[in-house]
Amino acid sequence: MLFNNKIKFKNWAGFFRPFFIATVLLLVISCAPEEKSELRYDYFKGKTNIKYAKGFKVAYFPSYKIVDVFDEAENEKPFQRYLLVEHGTNIPDHNKNDIIVRIPLTSLSCLSTTHVPFLNALKQIEKISGIGNPELVLDSVLLNQIDKEWTLGITSSGQADFEKILESNTSVLMASPFEKSSIEGLSEFDIPVVYVAEYLERTALGRAEWIKFFALFFNREKEANNIFSNIEKRYIDAKTKIDSVSISGGKTVFFGSYYQDVWFSPAGGTLIADLIGDAGGNYIFNTDKSNKNLTIDTEVIMTKIPEIGFWGQIITTKEKPTIGNFMANDSRLLDISNKAKTSFFFANSKQSDYFGQANLEPDVLLKDLANIFHPGLFMNHQFTYFQPLK
Amino acid sequence: MKNRIIFGLIVLGLAVLFIVGIGLGSVYIPFSTVVDYLFGNPIPETHYSIISKIRMPRNITALISGAGLSLSGLLLQTLFRNPLAGPSVLGISSGSSLGVAIVLLAGGSMSGVIGTGSVVLGAILGALAVVLIISAISMKFEDVTLVLIAGMMLGFLSSSMVSVLAFFSNSERLKPFIHWGFGSFGRLNEYQIPSLLLLLILAIIAALLLYKPLNALLPGEQFAGSIGIDVKKVRIIIIVITGVITGLITAFVGPIGFIGLVVPQVVKILFKTNHHSVTIPGSLLLGAFIALACDIISRVPGQDFSLPLNAVTAMFGAPVVLFVLFRSRFKRNLS
C-alpha cells in the first residue's frame, strides 16, 4: 500500500512537473524587461493633448513618445523629431535623423534662461545641471544651485561652451532652433540637443502651453495639464471681461523699437499683436498677418504717429525711462507725439521677468495691457510686466 | 647656422604653445592630466573628451590655418611685389565672406557634407573671383598703390554686399553668419580636419616646387621672363593656390585678418632674407605659432569669457604693420 502510495506520489509529481516548469517560465518571462512586457504595459499613464501651441506635436506609444518640433507653424515637415524612450525599454525603429532621448530625464542643461520658469512650475529645477548666461537667472532656487556649483554656467561670452557643457554631465541640452549653428558639433559627444521653439508661438496661450512640452521629458503630463488649464481659465475669464467693455476700432497701438536708423515692429501675426488685440487694442500692423519683424522708415513712422494712441516698447534698463527713449530722442517725432497726446507703455526686462516667468502668466500680461488701454478695468490688478509711462 | 637656431626656437615655441593650448580652456584640467593624456595614460572620461574632441582639433586647426594664411600672404606679397599685400588687405577674405554669406543667408548651413561643401565652394569661388580681378588690375597697371587701393575697394564692395544681404535676411539665418564672422579655430571636428590638412599639404608642396620661380619674381616679372620663367603660368598657379587656401580656411574658421599680412613680414625681418627656401618654411612655422598664440590669448585663460579671434589678431597685427611702414620710411629717409 505504502509502495503504491509512493508510486502514486511519483506519478503526481510527474503530472505537475510540466505545470511547475510552465509557471516558473511565465514568471521569468513576466519579470524580464523589454520586448514582451512593453507590448502590453503602458508606461505613460498621464497623457496630454495640445490645444493652442503650433510648435510641437506628440504621439504616444506604450514605451515611447514621438515628439515633433516645428520652427515654423506652417511647416508640415518637423524641424526635429524626437523619440522619448522610457528607461530600460527597447529603442524602437527610427530614422537616422531622429534623436533618441531616454526619459524621465535625470539631468538637463538649458542654453536659455527662458526655460527655467517652465521647469520650476514642474518642480524639476534641481535637475538643471547647466544653464546658459547664469548672470540672467532670477529664480532663487536655481541661483542657490549655481552658487553651490550644482548647476554650472555653460556659456562663454553668450555662446555655448562645449567644455562646460561636457563638465555639467547633462543628459540633454535644451536650446532654441536659432542656436543650431553654434551647437551642431555637440552631436559628437552623444549629448542630444532638444530644440525648444516656444518663442515662435503666435499666441500667449500657445507659448504657455509649452509647459506640456517640458513635462513630456519627465512624464509629468498630469501636472502640466493642471497648470495649463488654470492658466487657460484665468486668461479666458480676463478676455471675456475685456470683450464686454471693448469697442471695435478703439485707439491704435504701436509696438516696436529703433535701431540704427530703422524702426522694427512685429507684424500682425505675432504673439504681441495677438495679445494687444485680446487686450482691446487696435494693433497698427494688424493687416499684415505674417510673423515677421517689420522694418519701417522714420518718415513712415512720422506719418503714423498722429493716429497712434498707445506706443509700447520692451526696454532693458535700470533707469526710469523717458518719452525720449521711446522716440529715439528724435525731436521731430517728439513734437508730433506731443501734439497727438500719445500715451506710452513699456515692459522692463531688468525689473520684471518678461522673458521668463511672463511666458507662464499670459493672463497677467493681458490684464496689464487691458488696464493700460482701459484704465481701472481690473480694479485690484497690479502692473507686473507692462506698465504705463508716468 | 643662425637660421637653424631661429627655426629651432620657433619649433620649440610651437611645441610649448601646443601643450599650453591643450591645458588651457574654460574647464580646469590639471597639468598632470594633460601629461597623462600625452603619454597615453588613462584620464577621466570627461577630460578625455574635452582634450581629444575640443582642444586637440582646435589646436590643429589653428596650426593649419595660421600656416596656410601665412603662406597665402607670402605668395601674394611676392606676386604683387608689395609688402602690404595679404588675403585680408586685398579683399580676398571679404570675397570669401561674400561667398559664404550667399550660401548661409540663402538658408544653407555648415552641417553635413552638402552643407559644408557648399559653404566651402562659396568661399573658394568668392576668394578666386577677387584674386582674379586684382591680378587683372595688376597686369594692366604697374602702380603698386593702385593695386592695393583696388583690393581694398573690392573688399569694401564685398562687405557692403554682405551687409545688404544681411539686412534683408531673417534673424534665424543671420545668426549662423554672424557667428561664423567672429572667426574661431574651434569649429572643425576631428573628421573635417584631415581634408583641410590634405589640401594644405598639397598647397605647400606646390609652393615649395615653385620656390625658384618665386625667387625669380622678386626683382620683377621682366627679370623672371628674361631668365626663362613662364611668368603667366606661375601667376595662375599662385592665384589658384592663394584662392583655394584662403577660401578653404575662411570657410571653416571665418575671416581671420592680419595673420597672412603680418607673418611673412616678421619672417623677413627675423631671417633677414627674401629667399623663398627660407621664407616659405619660416612663414608656415611662424604662422602656425602666431595663430596658436592668438587663439590661446582669445580664450583669456582663467576668465569666464573669450575674445573674438579677429580682435586678437588685429591687436597683434596692427602694430607690426605700423612698424613695417615706419621702418621702410625711415630707411628711405636715411638713404
Short mmCIF file of N, CA and C in Angstrom, two decimals, chain A residues 220-312:
data_model
loop_
_atom_site.label_atom_id
_atom_site.label_comp_id
_atom_site.label_asym_id
_atom_site.label_seq_id
_atom_site.Cartn_x
_atom_site.Cartn_y
_atom_site.Cartn_z
N ARG A 220 5.52 64.10 -16.66
CA ARG A 220 4.75 64.95 -15.74
C ARG A 220 3.57 65.60 -16.46
N GLU A 221 2.99 64.87 -17.40
CA GLU A 221 1.91 65.45 -18.19
C GLU A 221 0.71 65.85 -17.33
N LYS A 222 0.42 65.03 -16.32
CA LYS A 222 -0.75 65.31 -15.49
C LYS A 222 -0.62 66.68 -14.81
N GLU A 223 0.57 66.91 -14.23
CA GLU A 223 0.81 68.19 -13.55
C GLU A 223 0.72 69.34 -14.56
N ALA A 224 1.33 69.12 -15.74
CA ALA A 224 1.33 70.18 -16.76
C ALA A 224 -0.09 70.50 -17.21
N ASN A 225 -0.91 69.44 -17.38
CA ASN A 225 -2.30 69.67 -17.79
C ASN A 225 -3.03 70.54 -16.76
N ASN A 226 -2.81 70.24 -15.48
CA ASN A 226 -3.48 71.02 -14.42
C ASN A 226 -3.03 72.47 -14.44
N ILE A 227 -1.69 72.65 -14.53
CA ILE A 227 -1.15 74.03 -14.51
C ILE A 227 -1.70 74.80 -15.70
N PHE A 228 -1.68 74.15 -16.87
CA PHE A 228 -2.10 74.89 -18.07
C PHE A 228 -3.59 75.19 -18.05
N SER A 229 -4.41 74.24 -17.58
CA SER A 229 -5.85 74.53 -17.60
C SER A 229 -6.19 75.70 -16.67
N ASN A 230 -5.43 75.87 -15.57
CA ASN A 230 -5.63 77.04 -14.71
C ASN A 230 -5.25 78.34 -15.43
N ILE A 231 -4.11 78.27 -16.15
CA ILE A 231 -3.67 79.46 -16.91
C ILE A 231 -4.74 79.83 -17.94
N GLU A 232 -5.18 78.80 -18.66
CA GLU A 232 -6.17 79.00 -19.73
C GLU A 232 -7.44 79.63 -19.17
N LYS A 233 -7.90 79.11 -18.03
CA LYS A 233 -9.15 79.61 -17.44
C LYS A 233 -9.00 81.09 -17.06
N ARG A 234 -7.87 81.41 -16.42
CA ARG A 234 -7.66 82.79 -15.99
C ARG A 234 -7.61 83.73 -17.20
N TYR A 235 -6.97 83.25 -18.29
CA TYR A 235 -6.84 84.08 -19.50
C TYR A 235 -8.21 84.30 -20.13
N ILE A 236 -8.97 83.22 -20.27
CA ILE A 236 -10.28 83.34 -20.93
C ILE A 236 -11.23 84.21 -20.09
N ASP A 237 -11.18 84.04 -18.77
CA ASP A 237 -12.01 84.89 -17.90
C ASP A 237 -11.68 86.37 -18.10
N ALA A 238 -10.36 86.66 -18.15
CA ALA A 238 -9.95 88.07 -18.31
C ALA A 238 -10.40 88.59 -19.67
N LYS A 239 -10.23 87.75 -20.70
CA LYS A 239 -10.59 88.19 -22.05
C LYS A 239 -12.09 88.44 -22.16
N THR A 240 -12.88 87.59 -21.51
CA THR A 240 -14.33 87.75 -21.54
C THR A 240 -14.71 89.11 -20.95
N LYS A 241 -14.04 89.47 -19.85
CA LYS A 241 -14.33 90.76 -19.22
C LYS A 241 -13.93 91.91 -20.14
N ILE A 242 -12.74 91.75 -20.78
CA ILE A 242 -12.26 92.81 -21.70
C ILE A 242 -13.24 92.97 -22.86
N ASP A 243 -13.66 91.83 -23.42
CA ASP A 243 -14.58 91.87 -24.57
C ASP A 243 -15.87 92.59 -24.23
N SER A 244 -16.28 92.49 -22.95
CA SER A 244 -17.56 93.10 -22.57
C SER A 244 -17.47 94.63 -22.55
N VAL A 245 -16.24 95.19 -22.44
CA VAL A 245 -16.14 96.66 -22.41
C VAL A 245 -15.49 97.24 -23.66
N SER A 246 -14.78 96.39 -24.42
CA SER A 246 -14.05 96.91 -25.60
C SER A 246 -15.01 97.25 -26.72
N ILE A 247 -14.65 98.30 -27.41
CA ILE A 247 -15.40 98.62 -28.63
C ILE A 247 -14.45 98.49 -29.81
N SER A 248 -14.95 97.93 -30.91
CA SER A 248 -14.06 97.74 -32.06
C SER A 248 -13.65 99.12 -32.60
N GLY A 249 -12.44 99.14 -33.18
CA GLY A 249 -11.93 100.41 -33.72
C GLY A 249 -11.48 101.36 -32.63
N GLY A 250 -11.02 100.80 -31.51
CA GLY A 250 -10.50 101.64 -30.42
C GLY A 250 -9.18 102.28 -30.82
N LYS A 251 -8.46 102.78 -29.80
CA LYS A 251 -7.22 103.50 -30.11
C LYS A 251 -6.17 102.57 -30.73
N THR A 252 -5.43 103.13 -31.70
CA THR A 252 -4.41 102.34 -32.38
C THR A 252 -3.17 102.19 -31.48
N VAL A 253 -2.60 100.98 -31.52
CA VAL A 253 -1.43 100.69 -30.68
C VAL A 253 -0.23 100.40 -31.57
N PHE A 254 0.89 101.07 -31.29
CA PHE A 254 2.16 100.77 -31.97
C PHE A 254 3.06 100.07 -30.96
N PHE A 255 3.83 99.11 -31.44
CA PHE A 255 4.78 98.42 -30.57
C PHE A 255 6.05 98.20 -31.37
N GLY A 256 7.17 98.70 -30.89
CA GLY A 256 8.40 98.50 -31.65
C GLY A 256 9.55 99.27 -31.06
N SER A 257 10.69 99.17 -31.73
CA SER A 257 11.89 99.83 -31.23
C SER A 257 12.74 100.34 -32.39
N TYR A 258 13.70 101.16 -32.05
CA TYR A 258 14.52 101.84 -33.04
C TYR A 258 15.95 101.34 -32.95
N TYR A 259 16.55 101.02 -34.08
CA TYR A 259 17.95 100.60 -34.06
C TYR A 259 18.62 101.00 -35.37
N GLN A 260 19.68 101.76 -35.25
CA GLN A 260 20.48 102.20 -36.41
C GLN A 260 19.62 102.73 -37.56
N ASP A 261 18.88 103.78 -37.26
CA ASP A 261 18.09 104.48 -38.28
C ASP A 261 16.86 103.74 -38.78
N VAL A 262 16.57 102.59 -38.23
CA VAL A 262 15.41 101.83 -38.71
C VAL A 262 14.52 101.48 -37.52
N TRP A 263 13.21 101.53 -37.74
CA TRP A 263 12.26 101.10 -36.71
C TRP A 263 11.87 99.66 -36.97
N PHE A 264 11.83 98.88 -35.92
CA PHE A 264 11.45 97.46 -36.05
C PHE A 264 10.15 97.25 -35.27
N SER A 265 9.19 96.63 -35.93
CA SER A 265 7.90 96.40 -35.27
C SER A 265 7.35 95.04 -35.69
N PRO A 266 6.83 94.26 -34.72
CA PRO A 266 6.29 92.95 -35.09
C PRO A 266 5.05 93.07 -35.97
N ALA A 267 4.92 92.16 -36.93
CA ALA A 267 3.75 92.19 -37.82
C ALA A 267 2.50 91.71 -37.08
N GLY A 268 1.36 91.73 -37.77
CA GLY A 268 0.07 91.43 -37.13
C GLY A 268 -0.11 89.97 -36.75
N GLY A 269 0.74 89.07 -37.27
CA GLY A 269 0.58 87.65 -36.95
C GLY A 269 1.47 87.19 -35.81
N THR A 270 1.95 88.12 -35.00
CA THR A 270 2.86 87.75 -33.91
C THR A 270 2.13 87.71 -32.57
N LEU A 271 2.81 87.15 -31.59
CA LEU A 271 2.22 86.98 -30.25
C LEU A 271 1.82 88.33 -29.64
N ILE A 272 2.70 89.32 -29.76
CA ILE A 272 2.41 90.61 -29.11
C ILE A 272 1.21 91.29 -29.78
N ALA A 273 1.10 91.13 -31.11
CA ALA A 273 -0.05 91.72 -31.82
C ALA A 273 -1.33 91.04 -31.36
N ASP A 274 -1.28 89.73 -31.19
CA ASP A 274 -2.45 88.97 -30.73
C ASP A 274 -2.84 89.39 -29.31
N LEU A 275 -1.84 89.56 -28.47
CA LEU A 275 -2.08 89.94 -27.07
C LEU A 275 -2.70 91.33 -27.00
N ILE A 276 -2.17 92.25 -27.81
CA ILE A 276 -2.71 93.62 -27.83
C ILE A 276 -4.17 93.59 -28.29
N GLY A 277 -4.44 92.76 -29.31
CA GLY A 277 -5.82 92.62 -29.80
C GLY A 277 -6.74 92.07 -28.72
N ASP A 278 -6.28 91.02 -28.03
CA ASP A 278 -7.09 90.42 -26.95
C ASP A 278 -7.32 91.40 -25.81
N ALA A 279 -6.37 92.34 -25.63
CA ALA A 279 -6.50 93.30 -24.52
C ALA A 279 -7.35 94.51 -24.93
N GLY A 280 -7.91 94.45 -26.13
CA GLY A 280 -8.81 95.52 -26.57
C GLY A 280 -8.12 96.63 -27.33
N GLY A 281 -6.87 96.41 -27.75
CA GLY A 281 -6.16 97.42 -28.54
C GLY A 281 -6.31 97.14 -30.03
N ASN A 282 -6.11 98.17 -30.83
CA ASN A 282 -6.21 98.03 -32.28
C ASN A 282 -4.78 98.11 -32.83
N TYR A 283 -4.15 96.94 -33.04
CA TYR A 283 -2.73 96.94 -33.40
C TYR A 283 -2.51 97.52 -34.79
N ILE A 284 -1.50 98.37 -34.87
CA ILE A 284 -1.30 99.19 -36.08
C ILE A 284 -1.02 98.37 -37.35
N PHE A 285 -0.33 97.24 -37.20
CA PHE A 285 0.01 96.45 -38.39
C PHE A 285 -0.81 95.16 -38.48
N ASN A 286 -2.05 95.25 -38.03
CA ASN A 286 -2.94 94.09 -38.00
C ASN A 286 -3.20 93.47 -39.37
N THR A 287 -3.11 94.29 -40.39
CA THR A 287 -3.44 93.79 -41.73
C THR A 287 -2.38 92.82 -42.26
N ASP A 288 -1.14 92.96 -41.77
CA ASP A 288 -0.07 92.04 -42.19
C ASP A 288 -0.08 90.85 -41.24
N LYS A 289 -0.59 89.72 -41.73
CA LYS A 289 -0.77 88.56 -40.83
C LYS A 289 0.48 87.68 -40.70
N SER A 290 1.61 88.15 -41.21
CA SER A 290 2.84 87.35 -41.08
C SER A 290 3.38 87.46 -39.66
N ASN A 291 4.41 86.67 -39.36
CA ASN A 291 5.03 86.77 -38.02
C ASN A 291 6.42 87.37 -38.12
N LYS A 292 6.60 88.22 -39.13
CA LYS A 292 7.91 88.84 -39.35
C LYS A 292 8.12 90.03 -38.41
N ASN A 293 9.35 90.50 -38.38
CA ASN A 293 9.64 91.76 -37.72
C ASN A 293 9.73 92.79 -38.85
N LEU A 294 8.81 93.74 -38.87
CA LEU A 294 8.77 94.69 -39.98
C LEU A 294 9.83 95.77 -39.78
N THR A 295 10.44 96.22 -40.88
CA THR A 295 11.37 97.34 -40.79
C THR A 295 10.67 98.56 -41.38
N ILE A 296 10.67 99.65 -40.62
CA ILE A 296 9.89 100.82 -41.03
C ILE A 296 10.78 102.06 -41.00
N ASP A 297 10.67 102.84 -42.04
CA ASP A 297 11.45 104.05 -42.15
C ASP A 297 10.89 105.14 -41.22
N THR A 298 11.75 106.04 -40.75
CA THR A 298 11.32 107.11 -39.84
C THR A 298 10.22 107.97 -40.47
N GLU A 299 10.32 108.20 -41.78
CA GLU A 299 9.29 109.02 -42.45
C GLU A 299 7.91 108.39 -42.30
N VAL A 300 7.86 107.06 -42.44
CA VAL A 300 6.58 106.35 -42.30
C VAL A 300 6.07 106.49 -40.87
N ILE A 301 7.01 106.35 -39.92
CA ILE A 301 6.63 106.48 -38.51
C ILE A 301 6.04 107.87 -38.26
N MET A 302 6.68 108.88 -38.84
CA MET A 302 6.20 110.27 -38.66
C MET A 302 4.75 110.43 -39.10
N THR A 303 4.44 109.82 -40.23
CA THR A 303 3.07 109.96 -40.75
C THR A 303 2.07 109.15 -39.92
N LYS A 304 2.57 108.12 -39.23
CA LYS A 304 1.67 107.25 -38.46
C LYS A 304 1.37 107.81 -37.06
N ILE A 305 2.31 108.58 -36.50
CA ILE A 305 2.18 108.99 -35.09
C ILE A 305 0.82 109.61 -34.76
N PRO A 306 0.29 110.54 -35.59
CA PRO A 306 -0.98 111.17 -35.20
C PRO A 306 -2.12 110.18 -34.95
N GLU A 307 -2.09 109.03 -35.61
CA GLU A 307 -3.19 108.06 -35.39
C GLU A 307 -2.89 107.07 -34.26
N ILE A 308 -1.67 107.15 -33.69
CA ILE A 308 -1.29 106.18 -32.64
C ILE A 308 -1.73 106.69 -31.26
N GLY A 309 -2.55 105.89 -30.58
CA GLY A 309 -2.99 106.26 -29.23
C GLY A 309 -2.03 105.77 -28.17
N PHE A 310 -1.52 104.54 -28.37
CA PHE A 310 -0.60 103.95 -27.39
C PHE A 310 0.67 103.49 -28.09
N TRP A 311 1.78 103.79 -27.47
CA TRP A 311 3.09 103.48 -28.07
C TRP A 311 3.86 102.61 -27.06
N GLY A 312 4.13 101.37 -27.43
CA GLY A 312 4.76 100.44 -26.48
C GLY A 312 6.14 99.98 -26.91
#
